[in-house]
mmCIF file of C-alpha atoms in Angstrom:
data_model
loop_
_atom_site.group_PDB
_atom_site.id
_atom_site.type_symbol
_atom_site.label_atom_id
_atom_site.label_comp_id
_atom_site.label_asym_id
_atom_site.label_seq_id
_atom_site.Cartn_x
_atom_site.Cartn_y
_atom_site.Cartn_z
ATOM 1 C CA UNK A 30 160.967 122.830 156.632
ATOM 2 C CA UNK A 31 164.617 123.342 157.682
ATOM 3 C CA UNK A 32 166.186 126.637 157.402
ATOM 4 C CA UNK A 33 169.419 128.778 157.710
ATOM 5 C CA UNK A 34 169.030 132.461 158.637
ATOM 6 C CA UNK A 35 171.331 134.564 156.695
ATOM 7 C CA UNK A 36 172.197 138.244 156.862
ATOM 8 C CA UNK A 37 170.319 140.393 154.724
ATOM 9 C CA UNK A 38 171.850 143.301 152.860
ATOM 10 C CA UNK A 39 170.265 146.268 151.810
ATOM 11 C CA UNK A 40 167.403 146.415 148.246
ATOM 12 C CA UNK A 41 166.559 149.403 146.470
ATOM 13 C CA UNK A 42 163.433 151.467 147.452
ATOM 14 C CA UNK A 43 161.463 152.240 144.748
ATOM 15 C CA UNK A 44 161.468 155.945 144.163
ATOM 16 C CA UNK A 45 158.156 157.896 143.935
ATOM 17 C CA UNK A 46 155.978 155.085 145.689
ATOM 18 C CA UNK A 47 152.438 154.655 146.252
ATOM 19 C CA UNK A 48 150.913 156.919 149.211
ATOM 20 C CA UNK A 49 149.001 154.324 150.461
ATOM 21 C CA UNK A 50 149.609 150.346 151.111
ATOM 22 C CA UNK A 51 149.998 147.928 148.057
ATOM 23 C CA UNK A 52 147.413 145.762 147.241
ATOM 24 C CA UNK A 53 149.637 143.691 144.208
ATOM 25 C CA UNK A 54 152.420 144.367 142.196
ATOM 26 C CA UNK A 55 153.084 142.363 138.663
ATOM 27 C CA UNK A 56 156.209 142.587 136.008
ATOM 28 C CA UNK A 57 155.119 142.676 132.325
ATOM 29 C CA UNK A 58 156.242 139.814 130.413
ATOM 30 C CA UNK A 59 158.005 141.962 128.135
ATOM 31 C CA UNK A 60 159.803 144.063 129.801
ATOM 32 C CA UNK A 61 161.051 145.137 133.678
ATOM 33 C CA UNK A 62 158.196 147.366 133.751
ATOM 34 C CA UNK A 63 156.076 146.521 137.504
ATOM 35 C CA UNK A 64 152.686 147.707 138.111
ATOM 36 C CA UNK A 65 152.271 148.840 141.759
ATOM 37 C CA UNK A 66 148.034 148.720 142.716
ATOM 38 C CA UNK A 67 147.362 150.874 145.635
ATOM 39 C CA UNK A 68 145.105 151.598 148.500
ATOM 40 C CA UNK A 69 145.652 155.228 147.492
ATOM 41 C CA UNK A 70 143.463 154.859 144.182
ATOM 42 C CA UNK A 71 146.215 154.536 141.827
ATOM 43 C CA UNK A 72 147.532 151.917 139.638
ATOM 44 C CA UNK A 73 151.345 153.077 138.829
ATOM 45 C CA UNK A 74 153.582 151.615 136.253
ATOM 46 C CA UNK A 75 157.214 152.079 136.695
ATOM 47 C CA UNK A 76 160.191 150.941 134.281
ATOM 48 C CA UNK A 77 163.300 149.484 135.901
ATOM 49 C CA UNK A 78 165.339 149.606 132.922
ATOM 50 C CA UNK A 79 166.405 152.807 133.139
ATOM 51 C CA UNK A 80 167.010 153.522 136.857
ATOM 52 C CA UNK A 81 167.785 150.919 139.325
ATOM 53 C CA UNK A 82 165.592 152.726 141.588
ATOM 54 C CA UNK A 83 162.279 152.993 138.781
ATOM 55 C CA UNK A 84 161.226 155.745 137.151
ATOM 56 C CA UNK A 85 157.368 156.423 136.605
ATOM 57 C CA UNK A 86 156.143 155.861 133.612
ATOM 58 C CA UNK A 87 152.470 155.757 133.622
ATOM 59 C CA UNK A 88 149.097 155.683 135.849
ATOM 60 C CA UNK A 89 145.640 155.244 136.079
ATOM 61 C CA UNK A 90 142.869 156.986 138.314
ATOM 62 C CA UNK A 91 140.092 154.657 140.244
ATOM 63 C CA UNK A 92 137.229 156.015 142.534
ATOM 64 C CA UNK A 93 138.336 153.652 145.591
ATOM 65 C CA UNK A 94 141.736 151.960 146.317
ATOM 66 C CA UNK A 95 143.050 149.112 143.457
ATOM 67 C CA UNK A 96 143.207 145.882 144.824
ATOM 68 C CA UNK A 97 144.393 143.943 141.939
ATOM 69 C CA UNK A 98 146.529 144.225 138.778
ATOM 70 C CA UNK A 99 147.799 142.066 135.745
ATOM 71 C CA UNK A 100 149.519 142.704 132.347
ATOM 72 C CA UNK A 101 148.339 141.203 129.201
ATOM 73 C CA UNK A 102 150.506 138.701 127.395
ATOM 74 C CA UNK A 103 151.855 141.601 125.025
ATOM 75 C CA UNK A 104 153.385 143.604 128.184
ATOM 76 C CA UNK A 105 152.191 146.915 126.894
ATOM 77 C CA UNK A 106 148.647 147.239 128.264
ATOM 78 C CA UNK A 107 147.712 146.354 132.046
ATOM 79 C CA UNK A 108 144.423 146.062 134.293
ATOM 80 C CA UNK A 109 143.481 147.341 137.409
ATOM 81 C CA UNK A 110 140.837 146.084 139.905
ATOM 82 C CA UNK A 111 139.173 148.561 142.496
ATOM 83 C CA UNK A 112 137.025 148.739 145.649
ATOM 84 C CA UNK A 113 134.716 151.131 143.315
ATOM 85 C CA UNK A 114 133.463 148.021 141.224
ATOM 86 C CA UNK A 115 135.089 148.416 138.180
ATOM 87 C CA UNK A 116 138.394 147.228 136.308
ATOM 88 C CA UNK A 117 140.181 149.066 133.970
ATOM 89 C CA UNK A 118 143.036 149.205 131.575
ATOM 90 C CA UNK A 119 145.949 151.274 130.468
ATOM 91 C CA UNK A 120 147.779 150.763 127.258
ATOM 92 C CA UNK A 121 151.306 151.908 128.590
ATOM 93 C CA UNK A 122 152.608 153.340 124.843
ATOM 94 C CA UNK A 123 149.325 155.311 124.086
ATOM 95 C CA UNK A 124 148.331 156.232 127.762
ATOM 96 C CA UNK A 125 144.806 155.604 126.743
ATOM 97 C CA UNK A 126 142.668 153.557 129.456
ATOM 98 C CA UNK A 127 139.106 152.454 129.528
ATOM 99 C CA UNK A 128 136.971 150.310 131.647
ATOM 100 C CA UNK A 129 136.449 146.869 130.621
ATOM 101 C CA UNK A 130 134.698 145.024 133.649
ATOM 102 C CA UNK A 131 132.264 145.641 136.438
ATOM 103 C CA UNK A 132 130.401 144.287 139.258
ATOM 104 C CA UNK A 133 127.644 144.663 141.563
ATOM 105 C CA UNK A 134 130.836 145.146 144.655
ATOM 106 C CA UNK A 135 134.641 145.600 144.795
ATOM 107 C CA UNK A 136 136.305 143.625 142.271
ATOM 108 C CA UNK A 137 139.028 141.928 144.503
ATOM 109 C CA UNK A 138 141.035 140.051 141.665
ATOM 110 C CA UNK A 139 141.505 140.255 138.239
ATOM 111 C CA UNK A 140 143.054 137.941 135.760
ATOM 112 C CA UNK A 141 143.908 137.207 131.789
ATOM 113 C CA UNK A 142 144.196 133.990 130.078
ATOM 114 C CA UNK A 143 143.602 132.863 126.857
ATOM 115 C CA UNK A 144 140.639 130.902 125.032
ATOM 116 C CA UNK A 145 140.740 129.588 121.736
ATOM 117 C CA UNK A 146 143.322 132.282 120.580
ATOM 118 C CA UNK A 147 141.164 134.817 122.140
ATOM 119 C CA UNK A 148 142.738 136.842 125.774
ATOM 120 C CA UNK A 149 140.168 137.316 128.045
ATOM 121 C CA UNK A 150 139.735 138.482 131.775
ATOM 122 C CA UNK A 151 138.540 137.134 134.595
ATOM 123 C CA UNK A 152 137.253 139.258 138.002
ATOM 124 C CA UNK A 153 136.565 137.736 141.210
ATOM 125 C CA UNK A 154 134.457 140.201 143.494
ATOM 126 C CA UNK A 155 133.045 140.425 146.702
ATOM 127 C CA UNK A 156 129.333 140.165 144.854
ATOM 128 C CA UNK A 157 130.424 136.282 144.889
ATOM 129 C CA UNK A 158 130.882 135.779 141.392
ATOM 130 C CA UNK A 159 133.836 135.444 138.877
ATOM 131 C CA UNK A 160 132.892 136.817 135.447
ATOM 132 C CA UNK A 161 134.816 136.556 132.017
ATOM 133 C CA UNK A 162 135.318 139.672 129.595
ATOM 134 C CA UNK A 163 135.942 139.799 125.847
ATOM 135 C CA UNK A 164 137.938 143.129 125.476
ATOM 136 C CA UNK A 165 135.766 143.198 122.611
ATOM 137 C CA UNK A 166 132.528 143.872 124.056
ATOM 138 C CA UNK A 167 130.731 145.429 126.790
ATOM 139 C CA UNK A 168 129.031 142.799 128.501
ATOM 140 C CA UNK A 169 130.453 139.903 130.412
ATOM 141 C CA UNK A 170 130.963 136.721 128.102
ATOM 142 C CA UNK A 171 129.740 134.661 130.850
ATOM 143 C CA UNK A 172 129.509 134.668 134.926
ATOM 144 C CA UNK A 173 130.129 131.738 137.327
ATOM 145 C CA UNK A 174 128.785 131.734 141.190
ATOM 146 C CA UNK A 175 130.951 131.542 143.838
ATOM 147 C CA UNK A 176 130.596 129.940 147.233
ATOM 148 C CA UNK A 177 131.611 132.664 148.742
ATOM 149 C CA UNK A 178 133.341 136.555 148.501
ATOM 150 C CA UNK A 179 136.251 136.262 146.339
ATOM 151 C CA UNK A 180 139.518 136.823 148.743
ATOM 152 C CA UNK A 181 142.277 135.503 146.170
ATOM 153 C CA UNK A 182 142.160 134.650 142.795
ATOM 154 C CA UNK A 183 145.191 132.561 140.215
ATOM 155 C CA UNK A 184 145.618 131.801 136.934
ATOM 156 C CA UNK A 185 147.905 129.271 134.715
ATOM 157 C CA UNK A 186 148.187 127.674 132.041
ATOM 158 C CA UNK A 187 144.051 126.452 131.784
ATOM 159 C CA UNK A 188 144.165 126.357 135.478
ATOM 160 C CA UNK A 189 141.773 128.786 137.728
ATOM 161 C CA UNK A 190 141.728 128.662 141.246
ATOM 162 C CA UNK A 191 139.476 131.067 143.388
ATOM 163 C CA UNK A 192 140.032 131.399 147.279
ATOM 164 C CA UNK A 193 136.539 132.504 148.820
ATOM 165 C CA UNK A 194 135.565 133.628 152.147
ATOM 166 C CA UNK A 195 134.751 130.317 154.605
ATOM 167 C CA UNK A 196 138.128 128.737 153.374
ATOM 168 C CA UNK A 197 136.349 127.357 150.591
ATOM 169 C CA UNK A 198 138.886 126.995 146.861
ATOM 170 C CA UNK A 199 137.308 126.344 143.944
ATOM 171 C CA UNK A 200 139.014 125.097 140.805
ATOM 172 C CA UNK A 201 138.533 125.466 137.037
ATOM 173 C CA UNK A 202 139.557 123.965 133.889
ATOM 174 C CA UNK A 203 139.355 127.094 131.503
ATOM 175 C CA UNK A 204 138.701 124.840 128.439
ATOM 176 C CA UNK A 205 135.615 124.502 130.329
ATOM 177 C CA UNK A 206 135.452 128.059 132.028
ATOM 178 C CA UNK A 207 131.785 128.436 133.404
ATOM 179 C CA UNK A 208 131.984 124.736 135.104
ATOM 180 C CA UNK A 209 133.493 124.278 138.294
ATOM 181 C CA UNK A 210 135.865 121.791 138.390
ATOM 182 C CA UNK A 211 136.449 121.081 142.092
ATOM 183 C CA UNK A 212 135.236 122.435 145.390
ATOM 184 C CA UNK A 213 136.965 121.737 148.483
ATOM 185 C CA UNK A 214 137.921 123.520 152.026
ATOM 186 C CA UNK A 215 141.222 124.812 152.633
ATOM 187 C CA UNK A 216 143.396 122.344 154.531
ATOM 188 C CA UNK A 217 143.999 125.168 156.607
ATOM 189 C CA UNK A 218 141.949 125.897 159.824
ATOM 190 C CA UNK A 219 141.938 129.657 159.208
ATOM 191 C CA UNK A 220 141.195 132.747 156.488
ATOM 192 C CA UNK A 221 142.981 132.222 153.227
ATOM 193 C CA UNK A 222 144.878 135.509 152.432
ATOM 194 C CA UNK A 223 146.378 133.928 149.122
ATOM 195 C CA UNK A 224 146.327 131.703 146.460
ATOM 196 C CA UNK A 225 148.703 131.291 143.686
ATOM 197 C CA UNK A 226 149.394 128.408 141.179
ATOM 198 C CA UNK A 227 152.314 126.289 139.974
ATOM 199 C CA UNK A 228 154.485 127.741 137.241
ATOM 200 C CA UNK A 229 153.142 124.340 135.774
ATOM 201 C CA UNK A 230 149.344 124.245 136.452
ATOM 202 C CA UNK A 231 149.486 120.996 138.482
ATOM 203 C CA UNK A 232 148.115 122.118 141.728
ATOM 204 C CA UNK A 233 148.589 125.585 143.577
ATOM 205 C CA UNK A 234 149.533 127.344 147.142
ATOM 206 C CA UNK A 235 147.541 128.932 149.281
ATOM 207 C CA UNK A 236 148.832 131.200 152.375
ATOM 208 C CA UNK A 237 146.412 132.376 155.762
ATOM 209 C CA UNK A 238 146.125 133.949 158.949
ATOM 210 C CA UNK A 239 147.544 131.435 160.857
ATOM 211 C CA UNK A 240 151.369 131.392 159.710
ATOM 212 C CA UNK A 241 150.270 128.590 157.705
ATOM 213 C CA UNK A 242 151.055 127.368 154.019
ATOM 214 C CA UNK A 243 149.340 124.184 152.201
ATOM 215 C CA UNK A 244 150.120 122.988 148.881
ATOM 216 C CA UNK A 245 147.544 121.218 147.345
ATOM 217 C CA UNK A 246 147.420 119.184 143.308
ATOM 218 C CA UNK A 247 144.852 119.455 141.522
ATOM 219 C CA UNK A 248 144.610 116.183 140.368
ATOM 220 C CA UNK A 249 143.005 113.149 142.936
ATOM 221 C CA UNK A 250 146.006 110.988 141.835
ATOM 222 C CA UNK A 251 148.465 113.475 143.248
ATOM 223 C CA UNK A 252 147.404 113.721 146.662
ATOM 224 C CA UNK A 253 149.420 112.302 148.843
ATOM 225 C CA UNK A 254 151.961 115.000 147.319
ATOM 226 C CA UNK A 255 149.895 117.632 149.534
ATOM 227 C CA UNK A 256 151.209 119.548 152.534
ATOM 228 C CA UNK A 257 151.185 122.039 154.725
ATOM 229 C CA UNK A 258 153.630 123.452 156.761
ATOM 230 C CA UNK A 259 154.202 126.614 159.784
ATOM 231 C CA UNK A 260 156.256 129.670 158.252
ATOM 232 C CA UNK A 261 155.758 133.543 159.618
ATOM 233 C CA UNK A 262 155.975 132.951 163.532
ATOM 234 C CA UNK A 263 157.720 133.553 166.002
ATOM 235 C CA UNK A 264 159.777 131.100 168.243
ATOM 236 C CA UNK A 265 157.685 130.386 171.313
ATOM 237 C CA UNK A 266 158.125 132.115 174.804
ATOM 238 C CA UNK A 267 156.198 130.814 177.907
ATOM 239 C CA UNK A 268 154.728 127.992 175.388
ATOM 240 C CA UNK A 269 153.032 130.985 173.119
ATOM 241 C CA UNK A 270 153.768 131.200 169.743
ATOM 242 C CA UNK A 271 153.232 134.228 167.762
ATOM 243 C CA UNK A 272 151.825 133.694 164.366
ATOM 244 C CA UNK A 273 151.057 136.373 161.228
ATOM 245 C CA UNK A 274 149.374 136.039 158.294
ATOM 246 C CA UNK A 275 151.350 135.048 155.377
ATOM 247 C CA UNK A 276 149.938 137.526 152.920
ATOM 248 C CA UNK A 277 151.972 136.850 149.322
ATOM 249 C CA UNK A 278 152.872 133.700 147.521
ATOM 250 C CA UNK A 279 155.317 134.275 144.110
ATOM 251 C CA UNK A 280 156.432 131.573 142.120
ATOM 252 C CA UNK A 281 159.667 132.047 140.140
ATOM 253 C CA UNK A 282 159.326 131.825 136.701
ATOM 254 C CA UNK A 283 162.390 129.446 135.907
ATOM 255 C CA UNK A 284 163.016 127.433 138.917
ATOM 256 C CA UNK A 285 159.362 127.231 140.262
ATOM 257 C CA UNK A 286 160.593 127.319 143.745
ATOM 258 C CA UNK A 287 158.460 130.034 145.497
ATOM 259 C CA UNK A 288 158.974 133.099 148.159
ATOM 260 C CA UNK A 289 156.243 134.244 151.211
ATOM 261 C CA UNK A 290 156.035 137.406 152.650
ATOM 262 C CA UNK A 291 153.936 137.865 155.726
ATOM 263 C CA UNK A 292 152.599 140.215 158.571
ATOM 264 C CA UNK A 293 155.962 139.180 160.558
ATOM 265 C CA UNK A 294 158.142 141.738 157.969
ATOM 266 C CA UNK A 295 160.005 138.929 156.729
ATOM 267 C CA UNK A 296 160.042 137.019 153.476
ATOM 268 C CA UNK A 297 161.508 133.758 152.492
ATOM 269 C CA UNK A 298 162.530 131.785 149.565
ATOM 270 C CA UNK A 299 161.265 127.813 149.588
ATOM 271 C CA UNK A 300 161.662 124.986 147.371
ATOM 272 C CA UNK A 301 158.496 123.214 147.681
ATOM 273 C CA UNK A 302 159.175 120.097 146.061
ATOM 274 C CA UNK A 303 162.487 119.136 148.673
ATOM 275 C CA UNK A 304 160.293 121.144 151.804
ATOM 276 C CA UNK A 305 163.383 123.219 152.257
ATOM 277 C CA UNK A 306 163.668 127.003 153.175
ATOM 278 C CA UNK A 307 166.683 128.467 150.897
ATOM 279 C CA UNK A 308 166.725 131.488 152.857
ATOM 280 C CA UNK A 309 165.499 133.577 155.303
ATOM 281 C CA UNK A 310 165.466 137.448 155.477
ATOM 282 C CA UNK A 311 165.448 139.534 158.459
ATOM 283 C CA UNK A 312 162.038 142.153 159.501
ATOM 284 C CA UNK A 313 162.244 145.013 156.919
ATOM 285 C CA UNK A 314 160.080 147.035 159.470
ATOM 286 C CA UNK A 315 156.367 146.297 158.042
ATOM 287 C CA UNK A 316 154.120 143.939 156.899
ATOM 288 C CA UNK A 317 154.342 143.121 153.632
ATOM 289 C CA UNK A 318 151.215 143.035 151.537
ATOM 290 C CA UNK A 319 152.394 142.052 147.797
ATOM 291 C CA UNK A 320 155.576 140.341 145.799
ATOM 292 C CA UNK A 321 156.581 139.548 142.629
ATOM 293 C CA UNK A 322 159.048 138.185 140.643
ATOM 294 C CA UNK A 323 160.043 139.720 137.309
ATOM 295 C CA UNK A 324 159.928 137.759 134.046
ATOM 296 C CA UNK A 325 163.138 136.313 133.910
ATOM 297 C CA UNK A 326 163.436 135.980 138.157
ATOM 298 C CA UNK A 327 166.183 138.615 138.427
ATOM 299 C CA UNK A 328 164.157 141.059 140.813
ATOM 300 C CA UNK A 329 161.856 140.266 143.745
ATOM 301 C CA UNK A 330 159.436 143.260 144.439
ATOM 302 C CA UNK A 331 157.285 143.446 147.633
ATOM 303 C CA UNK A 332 155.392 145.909 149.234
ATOM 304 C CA UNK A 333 155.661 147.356 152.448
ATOM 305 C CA UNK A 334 152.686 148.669 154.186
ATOM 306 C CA UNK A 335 150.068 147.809 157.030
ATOM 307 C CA UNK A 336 147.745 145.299 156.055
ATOM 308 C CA UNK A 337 145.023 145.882 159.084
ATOM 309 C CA UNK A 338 146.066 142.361 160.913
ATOM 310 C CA UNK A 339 145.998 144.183 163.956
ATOM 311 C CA UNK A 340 142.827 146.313 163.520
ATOM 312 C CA UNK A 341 142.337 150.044 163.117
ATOM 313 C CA UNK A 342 144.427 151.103 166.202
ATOM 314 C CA UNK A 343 147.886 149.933 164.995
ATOM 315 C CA UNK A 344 147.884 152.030 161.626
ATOM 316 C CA UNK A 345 149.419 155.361 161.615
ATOM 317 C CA UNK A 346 151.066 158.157 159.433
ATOM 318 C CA UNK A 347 154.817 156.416 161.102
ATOM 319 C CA UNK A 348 154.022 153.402 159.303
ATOM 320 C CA UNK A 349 156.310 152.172 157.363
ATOM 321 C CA UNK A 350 155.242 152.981 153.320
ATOM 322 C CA UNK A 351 157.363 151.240 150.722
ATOM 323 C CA UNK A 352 158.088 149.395 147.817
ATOM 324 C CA UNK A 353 161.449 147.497 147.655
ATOM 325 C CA UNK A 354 163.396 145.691 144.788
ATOM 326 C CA UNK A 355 165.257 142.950 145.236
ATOM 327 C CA UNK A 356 168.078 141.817 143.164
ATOM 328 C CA UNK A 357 167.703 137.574 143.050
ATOM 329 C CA UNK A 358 171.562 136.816 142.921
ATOM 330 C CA UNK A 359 173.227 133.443 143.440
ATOM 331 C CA UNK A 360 171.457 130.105 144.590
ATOM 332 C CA UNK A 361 169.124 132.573 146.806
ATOM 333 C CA UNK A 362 166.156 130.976 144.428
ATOM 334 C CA UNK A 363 167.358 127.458 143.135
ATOM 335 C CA UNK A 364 166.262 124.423 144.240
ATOM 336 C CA UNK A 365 167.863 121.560 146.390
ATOM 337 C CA UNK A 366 168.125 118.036 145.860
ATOM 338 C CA UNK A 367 165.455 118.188 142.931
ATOM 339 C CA UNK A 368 165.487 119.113 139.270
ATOM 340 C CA UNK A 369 161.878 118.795 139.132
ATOM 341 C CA UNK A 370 160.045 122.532 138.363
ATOM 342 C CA UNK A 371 156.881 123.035 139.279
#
């Protein structure tokens, strides 16, 4: 893709951030109110509205870091995933919380959609299963096997996608929610760190170790629309090439181009459908683990944090511990040469 490096200029830092690396941040639909899941056992809810820099509004405890989180479609009540097996949520205007999933290991993702009128949630764990809850009831309402352990998990529209261990990505039709649709291996040679799907269903993008992004369509019809393409290296020296996992893929909700943040420290808005980078942002001094676009695609939040690319050794109390707003101004996020939104 071609690209023009700009000059970036400073966000906002959070205030009162996680002590421990994000694991995923998501806006509510209703209001600029981001929940922050960290590795320090805490889901946090902040409100922007207020305070350009956030002001805390709400949290909920877990017995092992939160790797996951998601709003429900009203915006007032959120769920959390955690490394102790469990999901739970937390009705933001009540403060009440209760747990409404678990599994047999960590729940890496969690979900909500809708069925028949009905919202529901779906977990994907390391136990190698996805499993769909009724808020209503106790007991799952049904459980699918996996290939493998769940590593990334989307949802959109009736479209589920489910990145496993082995590079395998498994797709399903949620009018149909306990079949799988489609099972095929990444494109990519390497680990899939993330999967997220097009604002409209049609296919979704998955990020990995390698530097590497593929874009892939659900339907057979549309495949010679897929791609791939290098992001989140550096520029070779001696004829090596440093690469870093691209560890976040956000779509924005109106124009449907998308943004990648990676192990590099950098981030990067893309329009997929003309293969063109619409800009580039200089190292903010960490990996970044986690992004997200509010509802109307005004702020870009990431996370800044180490995400153990380099092992055990390289993590330290220096490292840099943040979580930055971004004010989307200008043509930063519109596409180029297509009025197609996807």
């Amino acid at each position: 893709m071609a690209s023009l490096m700009v000059p970036s200029r400073p966000d906002i830092e959070l205030a009162d951030g996680p002590s421990d690396a994000v694991g995923a941040l998501a806006f509510s639909p209703a209001a600029n109110h981001l929940a922050v899941a960290s590795w320090d056992s805490k889901l946090r809810i902040y409100d922007l509205t207020q305070s350009h820099t956030g002001q805390g509004r709400a949290l909920i405890s877990f017995d092992g870091p939160v790797l996951d989180c998601q709003w429900l479609k009203d915006g007032h009540n959120v769920v959390g995933s955690s490394v102790d097996k469990t999901a739970r949520l937390l009705n933001i205007a009540t403060g009440a919380t209760q747990q409404v999933a678990a599994h047999d290991e960590p729940i890496k993702c969690i979900r909500a959609f809708e069925v028949n009128n009905t919202e529901m949630i779906a977990t994907g764990s390391w136990d190698k299963t996805i499993k769909y809850w009724d808020l209503r009831q106790q007991s799952p309402a049904a459980t699918v096997e996996c290939k493998e352990r769940v590593y990334s998990m989307d949802v959109k529209a009736k479209l589920l996608v489910v990145a496993t261990a082995d590079r395998w990505l498994q797709v399903v039709n949620l009018d149909s929610p306990t079949t799988i649709y489609k099972t095929v291996q990444s494109p990519l040679k390497w680990q899939t760190r993330v999967v997220s799907c097009f604002n409209d269903a049609s296919g979704y993008a998955i990020g990995s170790v390698e530097g590497r992004c593929g874009f892939q369509y659900v339907n057979d019809n549309d495949s010679s629309l897929n791609f791939t393409f290098k992001c989140h290296r550096d520029a070779p020296i001696n004829a090596t090439t440093k690469v870093y996992s691209v560890n976040a893929i956000s779509f924005h909700p109106v124009y449907g181009t998308f943004s990648t943040g990676g192990a590099d420290g950098t981030f990067h808005f893309w329009d997929k459908d003309s293969h063109t980078r619409l800009k580039a942002f200089k190292p903010v001094g960490g990996s970044i683990t986690a992004s997200a676009f509010n509802a109307d695609g005004t702020i870009f939040a990431y996370g800044i944090g180490y995400d153990w690319s380099k092992g055990h050794s390289f993590n330290n109390p220096q490292y840099p511990l943040k979580v930055m707003l971004h004010p989307v101004e200008g043509d930063e996020c519109k596409p180029r040469g297509s009025a197609k939104k996807k």
